[in-house]
Amino acid sequence: MNNETVIWTIGGLDPSNGAGISRDLAVFQNLQQRGYSLCTAVTAQNHMGVSCVQPVKADVLNQQFQALLELSSPSVIKISMIADDAQATVIAHWLEKLRQQNPQLFVVYDPVLSASAGGQLSTLSGDAIAALCANCDLLCPNYHEAQALTESQKGGVELIHELNQKLDARAVVLKGGHSGCEAVEDLLWQHNRAGTFSVKASRLAVSKTHGTGCTFAAALSVFVAQNFELEDALYLAKCYVFEALQQAENNVRSAGNGPWHTLGLPGWPKHRQLDFAFSEQAGLPAELAAPFPSIDREKFRFYPVLDSIDWVRWALGQGVKTVQLRLKDASDEQQLRQHIRTAVKLGRRYDAQVFINDYWALAIEEGAYGVHLGQEDLASADLNAIAAAGLRLGLSTHSIVEIERACRVQPSYIALGHIFPTQTKDMPSQPQGLTKLGFYQQWLADRFPTVAIGGISLQRAKPVLAQGVSSIAVVTALTKASKPGEALQQFNGVVNEHFSQ
Ligand SMILES: Cc1ncc(COP(=O)(O)OP(=O)(O)O)c(N)n1
Ligand SMILES: Cc1nc(C(=O)O)sc1CCOP(=O)(O)O
């Protein structure tokens, strides 16, 4: 996956390439991003320790900013080791200037103060660190760094609270690699969200983990640059590091006990089922005994989502084989039941797959073919009752974390939205675009049928289908078309051509 972005990394040079700016550039390159580096110090170190640190003069750092600005303007800046307060002043000056030019600039600060193998790297004062934290969008310390910054021995969510009391960060990822716990748990806190988001992975038996934190923060910076939400960026960065460590673990067995970073990087992360949870959200429903029943994929290829029984009757009469009844202003319970009953009967008459949006209990009672639910319904709907009644289940998703949440339910299909801007409903998230749609599709690797939704017009149908989805769902492209019958025929033409190739 690659939308052209530029990432700058500001930090020290490690000649062994395990950590620091050369490691960051290797990660950027491995993830196909354009990266540039600004060097704050030349160090002599390897995975066994640091023997010397020579800070770069503040003026030299200043000139590096000037030189790079002639080449590019960054969308993300990753900051790690800053050697002294004079450098911090230069960086603060340039961050202010760059933010004026690009208010969307995102700054990740990994507050590297010493090397994991031992050795002080920075003389940064507490005031300079506090100013940097207030100037960044995401602070990602490990346990040792967070404890040093707060002068506290706490851990987990309590340590994040301590950080927040002392420093003014907008978001924090607390890396759990040094927590000493068996599972490595990273926690994300964001100033505008309640609670925390946590991702856990089992600890791998790689002993020489020099540079793991740099690798993680560099990968996280890439995913932020690619416009993933922070929960997704954390999940993906964790998958990336896990994959890299696992690869190293396998290679170490066959190639001897070298430092892990010499053993290659894995490229864009592939699906990995990590444990994750939101502290303020109801968790996943209890494990379901079996997957939801499957759908007929051939009938699924074009999926109108319709807001009245008249539209459902019309579409099925025109030969459409999958539709959804999405009633959003139904206040009369009797009428609602009647509409659902009619939709179910029509579905049977036309041998079609008719899904009922939201009203899962009525759908069960009326013996519907299937139900479509959103993420917010996952906690309240009785999924076991839907499964026990033999109904199919479709689930909406808008991110990797939502996809992973949906996968655990083993639904009949997964909806990926919204791909383009839509007039049909207010969306809290940004449109995904085609590149991300393709990534989601690869991530899912055909585990479940997929349908793309949101702003899909006739012109966009072909490129959307080219991302590998099983179906396209449309609302206005059909219901607001001047000639819906013609629009339907044209959609059928594009869909049939695509699937006949
Ligand atoms: C096929 C399909 N995809 C997504 C949606 C959206 O469902 P949801 O998130 O439940 O939002 P509302 O439809 O309730 O606004 C859908 N209905 N169909
Ligand atoms: C109902 C709905 N759900 C979406 C999601 O992303 O979950 S987007 C959407 C509206 C789709 O309408 P149109 O085809 O007119 O853009």
CSV table of N, CA and C in Angstrom, one decimal, residues 302 304 306 308-320 323 346 350 478-479 481 483-489:
chain,number,residue,atom,x,y,z
A,302,PHE,N,-23.9,-7.3,-6.6
A,302,PHE,CA,-24.4,-6.0,-6.6
A,302,PHE,C,-25.5,-5.9,-5.5
A,304,PRO,N,-27.9,-3.2,-3.6
A,304,PRO,CA,-28.6,-2.0,-3.3
A,304,PRO,C,-29.1,-1.9,-1.9
A,306,LEU,N,-31.7,0.0,0.5
A,306,LEU,CA,-32.9,0.7,0.1
A,306,LEU,C,-33.7,1.1,1.3
A,308,SER,N,-37.0,1.9,1.5
A,308,SER,CA,-38.5,1.6,1.6
A,308,SER,C,-38.8,0.3,1.0
A,309,ILE,N,-40.0,-0.2,1.4
A,309,ILE,CA,-40.4,-1.5,0.8
A,309,ILE,C,-40.7,-1.4,-0.7
A,310,ASP,N,-41.1,-0.2,-1.1
A,310,ASP,CA,-41.4,0.0,-2.5
A,310,ASP,C,-40.1,-0.2,-3.4
A,311,TRP,N,-39.0,0.4,-2.8
A,311,TRP,CA,-37.7,0.2,-3.6
A,311,TRP,C,-37.3,-1.3,-3.6
A,312,VAL,N,-37.5,-1.9,-2.4
A,312,VAL,CA,-37.1,-3.4,-2.4
A,312,VAL,C,-37.9,-4.1,-3.4
A,313,ARG,N,-39.2,-3.9,-3.5
A,313,ARG,CA,-40.1,-4.6,-4.4
A,313,ARG,C,-39.6,-4.3,-5.9
A,314,TRP,N,-39.3,-3.1,-6.1
A,314,TRP,CA,-38.9,-2.7,-7.5
A,314,TRP,C,-37.6,-3.4,-7.8
A,315,ALA,N,-36.6,-3.3,-6.9
A,315,ALA,CA,-35.3,-3.9,-7.2
A,315,ALA,C,-35.4,-5.4,-7.4
A,316,LEU,N,-36.1,-6.1,-6.6
A,316,LEU,CA,-36.2,-7.6,-6.7
A,316,LEU,C,-36.9,-7.9,-8.0
A,317,GLY,N,-37.9,-7.1,-8.3
A,317,GLY,CA,-38.7,-7.3,-9.6
A,317,GLY,C,-37.8,-7.1,-10.8
A,318,GLN,N,-36.7,-6.3,-10.7
A,318,GLN,CA,-35.8,-6.1,-11.8
A,318,GLN,C,-34.7,-7.1,-11.8
A,319,GLY,N,-34.8,-8.1,-10.9
A,319,GLY,CA,-33.8,-9.2,-11.0
A,319,GLY,C,-32.6,-9.1,-10.0
A,320,VAL,N,-32.6,-8.0,-9.2
A,320,VAL,CA,-31.5,-7.9,-8.2
A,320,VAL,C,-31.6,-9.0,-7.2
A,323,VAL,N,-30.5,-7.4,-1.6
A,323,VAL,CA,-30.8,-6.1,-1.2
A,323,VAL,C,-30.9,-6.0,0.3
A,346,LEU,N,-41.0,-11.1,0.0
A,346,LEU,CA,-40.5,-10.8,-1.4
A,346,LEU,C,-39.2,-11.5,-1.6
A,350,TYR,N,-38.7,-14.1,-4.8
A,350,TYR,CA,-37.7,-13.8,-5.9
A,350,TYR,C,-36.4,-14.6,-5.6
A,478,LEU,N,-28.4,4.6,-7.2
A,478,LEU,CA,-29.6,4.0,-7.8
A,478,LEU,C,-30.9,4.8,-7.5
A,479,THR,N,-31.0,5.2,-6.2
A,479,THR,CA,-32.3,5.8,-5.8
A,479,THR,C,-32.4,7.2,-6.2
A,481,ALA,N,-30.9,8.3,-9.1
A,481,ALA,CA,-30.6,8.3,-10.5
A,481,ALA,C,-31.9,8.8,-11.3
A,483,LYS,N,-32.9,7.9,-14.1
A,483,LYS,CA,-33.6,6.7,-14.6
A,483,LYS,C,-33.1,5.5,-13.9
A,484,PRO,N,-33.6,5.1,-12.8
A,484,PRO,CA,-33.1,4.0,-12.0
A,484,PRO,C,-33.0,2.7,-12.8
A,485,GLY,N,-33.9,2.4,-13.6
A,485,GLY,CA,-33.9,1.2,-14.4
A,485,GLY,C,-32.6,1.2,-15.3
A,486,GLU,N,-32.3,2.3,-15.9
A,486,GLU,CA,-31.1,2.4,-16.8
A,486,GLU,C,-29.8,2.3,-15.9
A,487,ALA,N,-29.9,3.0,-14.8
A,487,ALA,CA,-28.7,2.9,-13.9
A,487,ALA,C,-28.4,1.5,-13.4
A,488,LEU,N,-29.5,0.8,-13.1
A,488,LEU,CA,-29.4,-0.7,-12.7
A,488,LEU,C,-28.7,-1.5,-13.8
A,489,GLN,N,-29.2,-1.3,-15.0
A,489,GLN,CA,-28.7,-2.1,-16.1
A,489,GLN,C,-27.2,-1.8,-16.3
